[in-house]
Amino acid sequence: MREEPRIIYSLDAFPISNNRWNEGNKFKETIYSTALSILYSHLWYQDIELYADETAYKFLYMLPCRVTKISSNEDTVIWMKSKIDVMEKQTKPFVHLDNDVFIKKKINFDFDKVIVEQNDYELYSMYQYRLDFFNQYTKDLDYWKPDLGYAFNCGVLGFRDLELRDQFLKVYYTLEEIFIKNNNPKIARIEPCIVLEQYNLAALLHHHNIKPTLLLWKKNLFENSQLADRIGYTHIAGQKKYRIDIVEEIENRLFKLFPYWYKEVKTALEKEGIA
């Protein structure tokens, strides 16, 4: 039987506290969401590690998993950089879960090289204006496709093949450097992260003719939503997680299902005047 991959999380508090996506300060909401996600995973998996910057660490260090301090990148534009940083630290197969992913039944993460959540065919229009920007500067990248036609949702992103992980990190840093060098927010505000991570990975795998394992493998969003319900998987992606009804539901579930840990986290927030 193959080794079960470890489950990892990353949290850099700076972007979500400093108006990421023009959403203002969403620190408390993210702390509760991260806690609920980890506690669900704790029901099913043995080896879990949260990598949190010093700010977030103060409110989540008590959770029943390994919690490791990392540095903050203090970047609200490339807000998922901490995810790349912690993936680079791994020395054995792993699955990174985003902080808005909730696993309510055990999912056996069985895959050969790389696993992603799903194919984002139906959301591909979100990429176009971002690709128009990157395509100006990527003509010399042999793996790059100007219009691949799809990308991957990486709410779940794991590697068993660590050499492939290293290749992904290399192309990530290449594209990040291109963005930093050429981005001019005075001309246009480009939200780059879905290209730096999701489209970039899709282009790399296409170049090497590697088909990733898909957690949700149906052909459209509706069927994948039904499949997610069946396997006990929820990903509240994007700005939807900040809707007041969803924010309240996350806190309510944390209170009802994990009352001890809810009290611990809530007390830590209240001590800092965050409640």
PDB file of C-alpha atoms in Angstrom:
ATOM      1  CA  MET A   1       0.000   0.000   0.000  1.00  0.00           C
ATOM      2  CA  ARG A   2       1.338   3.414  -0.945  1.00  0.00           C
ATOM      3  CA  GLU A   3       2.283   5.930   1.699  1.00  0.00           C
ATOM      4  CA  GLU A   4      -0.581   8.249   2.590  1.00  0.00           C
ATOM      5  CA  PRO A   5       0.386  11.819   1.744  1.00  0.00           C
ATOM      6  CA  ARG A   6       0.663  14.298   4.563  1.00  0.00           C
ATOM      7  CA  ILE A   7      -1.888  17.137   4.721  1.00  0.00           C
ATOM      8  CA  ILE A   8      -0.495  20.667   4.798  1.00  0.00           C
ATOM      9  CA  TYR A   9      -1.985  24.141   5.122  1.00  0.00           C
ATOM     10  CA  SER A  10      -0.501  27.618   4.767  1.00  0.00           C
ATOM     11  CA  LEU A  11      -1.666  30.925   6.176  1.00  0.00           C
ATOM     12  CA  ASP A  12      -0.065  34.330   5.694  1.00  0.00           C
ATOM     13  CA  ALA A  13      -2.295  36.782   7.537  1.00  0.00           C
ATOM     14  CA  PHE A  14      -1.057  39.893   5.767  1.00  0.00           C
ATOM     15  CA  PRO A  15      -3.069  39.719   2.512  1.00  0.00           C
ATOM     16  CA  ILE A  16      -6.382  38.821   4.163  1.00  0.00           C
ATOM     17  CA  SER A  17      -5.879  41.577   6.745  1.00  0.00           C
ATOM     18  CA  ASN A  18      -5.006  44.212   4.157  1.00  0.00           C
ATOM     19  CA  ASN A  19      -7.839  44.431   1.655  1.00  0.00           C
ATOM     20  CA  ARG A  20      -7.106  41.441  -0.579  1.00  0.00           C
ATOM     21  CA  TRP A  21      -9.690  41.480  -3.415  1.00  0.00           C
ATOM     22  CA  ASN A  22     -10.911  44.851  -2.018  1.00  0.00           C
ATOM     23  CA  GLU A  23     -12.631  42.916   0.759  1.00  0.00           C
ATOM     24  CA  GLY A  24     -11.191  44.861   3.694  1.00  0.00           C
ATOM     25  CA  ASN A  25      -9.916  43.006   6.759  1.00  0.00           C
ATOM     26  CA  LYS A  26     -11.029  39.350   6.779  1.00  0.00           C
ATOM     27  CA  PHE A  27      -8.641  38.111   9.462  1.00  0.00           C
ATOM     28  CA  LYS A  28     -11.193  36.761  11.941  1.00  0.00           C
ATOM     29  CA  GLU A  29     -13.187  35.041   9.202  1.00  0.00           C
ATOM     30  CA  THR A  30     -10.032  33.360   7.895  1.00  0.00           C
ATOM     31  CA  ILE A  31      -8.938  32.215  11.357  1.00  0.00           C
ATOM     32  CA  TYR A  32     -12.290  30.508  11.960  1.00  0.00           C
ATOM     33  CA  SER A  33     -12.342  28.993   8.476  1.00  0.00           C
ATOM     34  CA  THR A  34      -8.797  27.654   8.833  1.00  0.00           C
ATOM     35  CA  ALA A  35      -9.589  26.184  12.243  1.00  0.00           C
ATOM     36  CA  LEU A  36     -12.717  24.429  10.950  1.00  0.00           C
ATOM     37  CA  SER A  37     -10.885  23.054   7.913  1.00  0.00           C
ATOM     38  CA  ILE A  38      -8.039  21.658  10.026  1.00  0.00           C
ATOM     39  CA  LEU A  39     -10.365  20.168  12.631  1.00  0.00           C
ATOM     40  CA  TYR A  40     -12.374  18.359   9.961  1.00  0.00           C
ATOM     41  CA  SER A  41      -9.129  16.990   8.522  1.00  0.00           C
ATOM     42  CA  HIS A  42      -8.003  15.970  12.018  1.00  0.00           C
ATOM     43  CA  LEU A  43     -10.927  13.517  12.097  1.00  0.00           C
ATOM     44  CA  TRP A  44      -9.484  11.577   9.179  1.00  0.00           C
ATOM     45  CA  TYR A  45      -5.735  12.124   8.849  1.00  0.00           C
ATOM     46  CA  GLN A  46      -2.754  11.581  11.140  1.00  0.00           C
ATOM     47  CA  ASP A  47      -0.051  13.797   9.652  1.00  0.00           C
ATOM     48  CA  ILE A  48      -1.272  17.403   9.384  1.00  0.00           C
ATOM     49  CA  GLU A  49       0.821  20.558   9.492  1.00  0.00           C
ATOM     50  CA  LEU A  50      -0.237  24.182   9.414  1.00  0.00           C
ATOM     51  CA  TYR A  51       2.385  26.715   8.396  1.00  0.00           C
ATOM     52  CA  ALA A  52       1.312  30.081   9.787  1.00  0.00           C
ATOM     53  CA  ASP A  53       2.966  33.460   9.935  1.00  0.00           C
ATOM     54  CA  GLU A  54       3.629  34.992  13.331  1.00  0.00           C
ATOM     55  CA  THR A  55       0.326  36.881  13.402  1.00  0.00           C
ATOM     56  CA  ALA A  56      -1.870  33.893  12.577  1.00  0.00           C
ATOM     57  CA  TYR A  57       0.211  31.554  14.762  1.00  0.00           C
ATOM     58  CA  LYS A  58      -0.992  33.310  17.936  1.00  0.00           C
ATOM     59  CA  PHE A  59      -4.571  32.251  17.232  1.00  0.00           C
ATOM     60  CA  LEU A  60      -4.073  28.745  15.863  1.00  0.00           C
ATOM     61  CA  TYR A  61      -1.020  27.303  17.658  1.00  0.00           C
ATOM     62  CA  MET A  62      -3.277  25.280  19.994  1.00  0.00           C
ATOM     63  CA  LEU A  63      -4.938  23.211  17.271  1.00  0.00           C
ATOM     64  CA  PRO A  64      -4.360  19.422  17.366  1.00  0.00           C
ATOM     65  CA  CYS A  65      -1.787  19.326  14.579  1.00  0.00           C
ATOM     66  CA  ARG A  66       1.779  20.455  14.020  1.00  0.00           C
ATOM     67  CA  VAL A  67       1.836  24.262  13.732  1.00  0.00           C
ATOM     68  CA  THR A  68       4.999  25.846  12.324  1.00  0.00           C
ATOM     69  CA  LYS A  69       5.851  29.528  12.069  1.00  0.00           C
ATOM     70  CA  ILE A  70       6.746  30.950   8.676  1.00  0.00           C
ATOM     71  CA  SER A  71       7.648  34.433   7.500  1.00  0.00           C
ATOM     72  CA  SER A  72       5.024  36.718   6.011  1.00  0.00           C
ATOM     73  CA  ASN A  73       5.541  37.828   2.416  1.00  0.00           C
ATOM     74  CA  GLU A  74       3.489  40.981   3.092  1.00  0.00           C
ATOM     75  CA  ASP A  75       2.115  40.981  -0.444  1.00  0.00           C
ATOM     76  CA  THR A  76      -1.591  41.501  -1.130  1.00  0.00           C
ATOM     77  CA  VAL A  77      -1.196  40.904  -4.876  1.00  0.00           C
ATOM     78  CA  ILE A  78       0.705  37.598  -4.917  1.00  0.00           C
ATOM     79  CA  TRP A  79      -1.319  36.528  -1.914  1.00  0.00           C
ATOM     80  CA  MET A  80      -0.794  32.761  -2.301  1.00  0.00           C
ATOM     81  CA  LYS A  81       3.009  32.952  -2.135  1.00  0.00           C
ATOM     82  CA  SER A  82       3.044  31.221   1.265  1.00  0.00           C
ATOM     83  CA  LYS A  83       1.467  28.183  -0.405  1.00  0.00           C
ATOM     84  CA  ILE A  84       4.428  27.955  -2.776  1.00  0.00           C
ATOM     85  CA  ASP A  85       6.876  28.448   0.098  1.00  0.00           C
ATOM     86  CA  VAL A  86       5.480  25.577   2.159  1.00  0.00           C
ATOM     87  CA  MET A  87       5.207  23.228  -0.822  1.00  0.00           C
ATOM     88  CA  GLU A  88       8.923  23.782  -1.343  1.00  0.00           C
ATOM     89  CA  LYS A  89       9.629  22.596   2.211  1.00  0.00           C
ATOM     90  CA  GLN A  90       8.096  19.150   1.703  1.00  0.00           C
ATOM     91  CA  THR A  91      10.313  16.048   1.552  1.00  0.00           C
ATOM     92  CA  LYS A  92       7.588  13.408   1.188  1.00  0.00           C
ATOM     93  CA  PRO A  93       4.261  13.125  -0.689  1.00  0.00           C
ATOM     94  CA  PHE A  94       1.778  15.795   0.376  1.00  0.00           C
ATOM     95  CA  VAL A  95      -1.577  17.362  -0.320  1.00  0.00           C
ATOM     96  CA  HIS A  96      -2.038  21.079   0.301  1.00  0.00           C
ATOM     97  CA  LEU A  97      -5.564  22.080   1.279  1.00  0.00           C
ATOM     98  CA  ASP A  98      -6.733  25.676   1.027  1.00  0.00           C
ATOM     99  CA  ASN A  99      -8.184  27.251   4.164  1.00  0.00           C
ATOM    100  CA  ASP A 100     -11.704  27.243   2.718  1.00  0.00           C
ATOM    101  CA  VAL A 101     -11.734  23.487   2.008  1.00  0.00           C
ATOM    102  CA  PHE A 102     -13.728  21.214   4.322  1.00  0.00           C
ATOM    103  CA  ILE A 103     -13.492  17.417   4.261  1.00  0.00           C
ATOM    104  CA  LYS A 104     -16.482  15.908   6.070  1.00  0.00           C
ATOM    105  CA  LYS A 105     -15.795  12.265   5.155  1.00  0.00           C
ATOM    106  CA  LYS A 106     -12.400  10.652   4.751  1.00  0.00           C
ATOM    107  CA  ILE A 107     -11.082  11.000   1.213  1.00  0.00           C
ATOM    108  CA  ASN A 108      -8.267   8.642   0.264  1.00  0.00           C
ATOM    109  CA  PHE A 109      -5.853  10.816  -1.683  1.00  0.00           C
ATOM    110  CA  ASP A 110      -4.576   8.089  -3.991  1.00  0.00           C
ATOM    111  CA  PHE A 111      -2.684   9.491  -6.982  1.00  0.00           C
ATOM    112  CA  ASP A 112       0.455   8.815  -9.004  1.00  0.00           C
ATOM    113  CA  LYS A 113       2.211  12.123  -9.670  1.00  0.00           C
ATOM    114  CA  VAL A 114      -0.012  15.121  -8.964  1.00  0.00           C
ATOM    115  CA  ILE A 115      -3.571  15.737  -7.791  1.00  0.00           C
ATOM    116  CA  VAL A 116      -5.737  18.839  -8.252  1.00  0.00           C
ATOM    117  CA  GLU A 117      -9.300  19.595  -7.260  1.00  0.00           C
ATOM    118  CA  GLN A 118     -10.895  19.821 -10.696  1.00  0.00           C
ATOM    119  CA  ASN A 119     -10.659  21.179 -14.207  1.00  0.00           C
ATOM    120  CA  ASP A 120     -11.991  24.728 -14.505  1.00  0.00           C
ATOM    121  CA  TYR A 121     -13.313  24.545 -18.073  1.00  0.00           C
ATOM    122  CA  GLU A 122     -16.439  26.515 -17.203  1.00  0.00           C
ATOM    123  CA  LEU A 123     -14.538  29.225 -15.333  1.00  0.00           C
ATOM    124  CA  TYR A 124     -11.907  29.689 -18.011  1.00  0.00           C
ATOM    125  CA  SER A 125     -13.244  33.109 -19.054  1.00  0.00           C
ATOM    126  CA  MET A 126     -11.813  34.433 -15.776  1.00  0.00           C
ATOM    127  CA  TYR A 127      -8.325  33.857 -17.153  1.00  0.00           C
ATOM    128  CA  GLN A 128      -8.506  35.685 -20.454  1.00  0.00           C
ATOM    129  CA  TYR A 129      -7.552  39.259 -19.579  1.00  0.00           C
ATOM    130  CA  ARG A 130      -4.833  37.933 -17.272  1.00  0.00           C
ATOM    131  CA  LEU A 131      -3.451  35.743 -20.057  1.00  0.00           C
ATOM    132  CA  ASP A 132      -3.435  38.736 -22.401  1.00  0.00           C
ATOM    133  CA  PHE A 133      -0.986  40.333 -19.966  1.00  0.00           C
ATOM    134  CA  PHE A 134       1.265  37.296 -19.480  1.00  0.00           C
ATOM    135  CA  ASN A 135       1.313  36.271 -23.145  1.00  0.00           C
ATOM    136  CA  GLN A 136       3.275  39.425 -23.991  1.00  0.00           C
ATOM    137  CA  TYR A 137       6.248  38.161 -21.970  1.00  0.00           C
ATOM    138  CA  THR A 138       6.175  34.360 -22.215  1.00  0.00           C
ATOM    139  CA  LYS A 139       7.058  33.722 -25.867  1.00  0.00           C
ATOM    140  CA  ASP A 140      10.451  32.245 -24.903  1.00  0.00           C
ATOM    141  CA  LEU A 141       9.028  29.743 -22.404  1.00  0.00           C
ATOM    142  CA  ASP A 142       8.945  26.381 -24.166  1.00  0.00           C
ATOM    143  CA  TYR A 143       6.151  24.940 -22.002  1.00  0.00           C
ATOM    144  CA  TRP A 144       3.837  27.951 -22.206  1.00  0.00           C
ATOM    145  CA  LYS A 145       0.561  27.820 -24.140  1.00  0.00           C
ATOM    146  CA  PRO A 146      -1.024  31.208 -24.961  1.00  0.00           C
ATOM    147  CA  ASP A 147      -4.545  29.774 -24.806  1.00  0.00           C
ATOM    148  CA  LEU A 148      -4.702  26.273 -23.398  1.00  0.00           C
ATOM    149  CA  GLY A 149      -8.474  26.371 -22.994  1.00  0.00           C
ATOM    150  CA  TYR A 150      -8.529  25.148 -19.408  1.00  0.00           C
ATOM    151  CA  ALA A 151      -6.824  25.451 -16.049  1.00  0.00           C
ATOM    152  CA  PHE A 152      -7.022  23.598 -12.746  1.00  0.00           C
ATOM    153  CA  ASN A 153      -8.721  24.575  -9.532  1.00  0.00           C
ATOM    154  CA  CYS A 154      -6.047  24.005  -6.881  1.00  0.00           C
ATOM    155  CA  GLY A 155      -8.090  24.079  -3.668  1.00  0.00           C
ATOM    156  CA  VAL A 156      -6.531  20.632  -3.429  1.00  0.00           C
ATOM    157  CA  LEU A 157      -2.997  20.453  -4.814  1.00  0.00           C
ATOM    158  CA  GLY A 158      -0.669  17.570  -4.033  1.00  0.00           C
ATOM    159  CA  PHE A 159       2.478  15.977  -5.364  1.00  0.00           C
ATOM    160  CA  ARG A 160       3.762  12.443  -4.982  1.00  0.00           C
ATOM    161  CA  ASP A 161       6.412  13.067  -7.653  1.00  0.00           C
ATOM    162  CA  LEU A 162       8.660  15.618  -5.954  1.00  0.00           C
ATOM    163  CA  GLU A 163      10.769  16.103  -9.074  1.00  0.00           C
ATOM    164  CA  LEU A 164       7.613  17.257 -10.822  1.00  0.00           C
ATOM    165  CA  ARG A 165       6.931  19.513  -7.823  1.00  0.00           C
ATOM    166  CA  ASP A 166      10.382  21.025  -8.331  1.00  0.00           C
ATOM    167  CA  GLN A 167       9.642  21.643 -12.010  1.00  0.00           C
ATOM    168  CA  PHE A 168       6.427  23.398 -11.046  1.00  0.00           C
ATOM    169  CA  LEU A 169       8.253  25.564  -8.506  1.00  0.00           C
ATOM    170  CA  LYS A 170      10.792  26.521 -11.171  1.00  0.00           C
ATOM    171  CA  VAL A 171       8.147  27.668 -13.664  1.00  0.00           C
ATOM    172  CA  TYR A 172       6.228  29.380 -10.875  1.00  0.00           C
ATOM    173  CA  TYR A 173       9.247  31.501  -9.929  1.00  0.00           C
ATOM    174  CA  THR A 174       9.952  32.229 -13.594  1.00  0.00           C
ATOM    175  CA  LEU A 175       6.429  33.533 -14.114  1.00  0.00           C
ATOM    176  CA  GLU A 176       6.410  35.393 -10.813  1.00  0.00           C
ATOM    177  CA  GLU A 177       9.582  37.224 -11.858  1.00  0.00           C
ATOM    178  CA  ILE A 178       7.965  38.145 -15.184  1.00  0.00           C
ATOM    179  CA  PHE A 179       4.940  39.530 -13.369  1.00  0.00           C
ATOM    180  CA  ILE A 180       6.942  41.541 -10.834  1.00  0.00           C
ATOM    181  CA  LYS A 181       9.174  42.993 -13.550  1.00  0.00           C
ATOM    182  CA  ASN A 182       6.392  43.999 -15.942  1.00  0.00           C
ATOM    183  CA  ASN A 183       3.351  44.713 -13.801  1.00  0.00           C
ATOM    184  CA  ASN A 184       2.386  48.373 -13.661  1.00  0.00           C
ATOM    185  CA  PRO A 185      -0.595  48.843 -11.330  1.00  0.00           C
ATOM    186  CA  LYS A 186      -0.851  52.481 -12.432  1.00  0.00           C
ATOM    187  CA  ILE A 187      -1.933  51.241 -15.858  1.00  0.00           C
ATOM    188  CA  ALA A 188      -4.051  48.234 -14.901  1.00  0.00           C
ATOM    189  CA  ARG A 189      -4.569  46.125 -11.792  1.00  0.00           C
ATOM    190  CA  ILE A 190      -3.828  42.507 -12.676  1.00  0.00           C
ATOM    191  CA  GLU A 191      -4.870  39.747 -10.259  1.00  0.00           C
ATOM    192  CA  PRO A 192      -2.140  37.228 -11.182  1.00  0.00           C
ATOM    193  CA  CYS A 193      -2.486  34.320  -8.781  1.00  0.00           C
ATOM    194  CA  ILE A 194      -4.763  32.034 -10.776  1.00  0.00           C
ATOM    195  CA  VAL A 195      -2.321  32.272 -13.697  1.00  0.00           C
ATOM    196  CA  LEU A 196       0.837  31.939 -11.578  1.00  0.00           C
ATOM    197  CA  GLU A 197      -0.500  28.790  -9.958  1.00  0.00           C
ATOM    198  CA  GLN A 198      -3.433  27.198 -11.769  1.00  0.00           C
ATOM    199  CA  TYR A 199      -2.878  28.011 -15.436  1.00  0.00           C
ATOM    200  CA  ASN A 200       0.891  27.686 -15.082  1.00  0.00           C
ATOM    201  CA  LEU A 201       0.525  24.167 -13.676  1.00  0.00           C
ATOM    202  CA  ALA A 202      -1.891  23.197 -16.451  1.00  0.00           C
ATOM    203  CA  ALA A 203       0.543  24.428 -19.126  1.00  0.00           C
ATOM    204  CA  LEU A 204       3.461  22.572 -17.541  1.00  0.00           C
ATOM    205  CA  LEU A 205       1.563  19.282 -17.289  1.00  0.00           C
ATOM    206  CA  HIS A 206       0.260  19.648 -20.848  1.00  0.00           C
ATOM    207  CA  HIS A 207       3.824  20.211 -22.068  1.00  0.00           C
ATOM    208  CA  HIS A 208       4.962  16.964 -20.416  1.00  0.00           C
ATOM    209  CA  ASN A 209       1.795  15.080 -21.416  1.00  0.00           C
ATOM    210  CA  ILE A 210       0.948  14.402 -17.752  1.00  0.00           C
ATOM    211  CA  LYS A 211      -2.677  14.006 -16.777  1.00  0.00           C
ATOM    212  CA  PRO A 212      -3.222  14.917 -13.130  1.00  0.00           C
ATOM    213  CA  THR A 213      -5.550  12.989 -10.876  1.00  0.00           C
ATOM    214  CA  LEU A 214      -8.757  15.001 -10.454  1.00  0.00           C
ATOM    215  CA  LEU A 215     -10.536  14.853  -7.117  1.00  0.00           C
ATOM    216  CA  LEU A 216     -13.719  16.013  -8.843  1.00  0.00           C
ATOM    217  CA  TRP A 217     -13.586  14.390 -12.259  1.00  0.00           C
ATOM    218  CA  LYS A 218     -16.976  15.148 -13.782  1.00  0.00           C
ATOM    219  CA  LYS A 219     -17.294  17.319 -16.887  1.00  0.00           C
ATOM    220  CA  ASN A 220     -19.228  20.311 -15.541  1.00  0.00           C
ATOM    221  CA  LEU A 221     -19.675  22.327 -12.364  1.00  0.00           C
ATOM    222  CA  PHE A 222     -23.133  20.957 -11.572  1.00  0.00           C
ATOM    223  CA  GLU A 223     -22.039  17.317 -11.759  1.00  0.00           C
ATOM    224  CA  ASN A 224     -18.879  18.077  -9.792  1.00  0.00           C
ATOM    225  CA  SER A 225     -20.983  19.786  -7.131  1.00  0.00           C
ATOM    226  CA  GLN A 226     -23.073  16.625  -6.798  1.00  0.00           C
ATOM    227  CA  LEU A 227     -19.915  14.497  -6.635  1.00  0.00           C
ATOM    228  CA  ALA A 228     -18.440  16.781  -3.968  1.00  0.00           C
ATOM    229  CA  ASP A 229     -21.573  16.385  -1.843  1.00  0.00           C
ATOM    230  CA  ARG A 230     -21.383  12.618  -2.191  1.00  0.00           C
ATOM    231  CA  ILE A 231     -17.751  12.360  -1.076  1.00  0.00           C
ATOM    232  CA  GLY A 232     -18.129  14.989   1.666  1.00  0.00           C
ATOM    233  CA  TYR A 233     -16.014  17.700   0.082  1.00  0.00           C
ATOM    234  CA  THR A 234     -16.702  21.444   0.176  1.00  0.00           C
ATOM    235  CA  HIS A 235     -14.609  24.273  -1.232  1.00  0.00           C
ATOM    236  CA  ILE A 236     -16.043  27.754  -0.675  1.00  0.00           C
ATOM    237  CA  ALA A 237     -13.871  29.398  -3.278  1.00  0.00           C
ATOM    238  CA  GLY A 238     -13.275  33.081  -3.922  1.00  0.00           C
ATOM    239  CA  GLN A 239     -15.237  35.925  -2.379  1.00  0.00           C
ATOM    240  CA  LYS A 240     -18.279  33.761  -1.689  1.00  0.00           C
ATOM    241  CA  LYS A 241     -16.761  32.713   1.638  1.00  0.00           C
ATOM    242  CA  TYR A 242     -17.140  36.267   2.934  1.00  0.00           C
ATOM    243  CA  ARG A 243     -20.918  36.359   2.533  1.00  0.00           C
ATOM    244  CA  ILE A 244     -22.425  36.978   5.939  1.00  0.00           C
ATOM    245  CA  ASP A 245     -24.533  33.793   5.918  1.00  0.00           C
ATOM    246  CA  ILE A 246     -21.498  31.642   5.087  1.00  0.00           C
ATOM    247  CA  VAL A 247     -19.299  33.406   7.653  1.00  0.00           C
ATOM    248  CA  GLU A 248     -21.969  32.722  10.289  1.00  0.00           C
ATOM    249  CA  GLU A 249     -22.353  29.095   9.210  1.00  0.00           C
ATOM    250  CA  ILE A 250     -18.607  28.446   9.470  1.00  0.00           C
ATOM    251  CA  GLU A 251     -18.458  29.862  12.986  1.00  0.00           C
ATOM    252  CA  ASN A 252     -21.630  28.003  13.975  1.00  0.00           C
ATOM    253  CA  ARG A 253     -20.238  24.668  12.742  1.00  0.00           C
ATOM    254  CA  LEU A 254     -16.993  25.277  14.580  1.00  0.00           C
ATOM    255  CA  PHE A 255     -18.992  25.991  17.765  1.00  0.00           C
ATOM    256  CA  LYS A 256     -21.278  22.964  17.432  1.00  0.00           C
ATOM    257  CA  LEU A 257     -18.846  20.331  16.162  1.00  0.00           C
ATOM    258  CA  PHE A 258     -15.642  21.357  17.932  1.00  0.00           C
ATOM    259  CA  PRO A 259     -16.751  23.380  20.995  1.00  0.00           C
ATOM    260  CA  TYR A 260     -13.463  23.033  22.920  1.00  0.00           C
ATOM    261  CA  TRP A 261     -11.339  24.275  20.024  1.00  0.00           C
ATOM    262  CA  TYR A 262     -13.871  26.968  19.162  1.00  0.00           C
ATOM    263  CA  LYS A 263     -13.577  28.329  22.696  1.00  0.00           C
ATOM    264  CA  GLU A 264      -9.774  28.245  22.533  1.00  0.00           C
ATOM    265  CA  VAL A 265      -9.622  30.146  19.245  1.00  0.00           C
ATOM    266  CA  LYS A 266     -12.356  32.598  20.234  1.00  0.00           C
ATOM    267  CA  THR A 267     -10.611  33.355  23.537  1.00  0.00           C
ATOM    268  CA  ALA A 268      -7.338  34.019  21.731  1.00  0.00           C
ATOM    269  CA  LEU A 269      -9.110  36.429  19.379  1.00  0.00           C
ATOM    270  CA  GLU A 270     -10.888  38.213  22.231  1.00  0.00           C
ATOM    271  CA  LYS A 271      -7.613  38.691  24.122  1.00  0.00           C
ATOM    272  CA  GLU A 272      -6.375  40.682  21.118  1.00  0.00           C
ATOM    273  CA  GLY A 273      -9.624  42.610  20.819  1.00  0.00           C
ATOM    274  CA  ILE A 274     -10.715  40.671  17.709  1.00  0.00           C
ATOM    275  CA  ALA A 275     -14.242  39.338  18.133  1.00  0.00           C
TER     276      ALA A 275
END
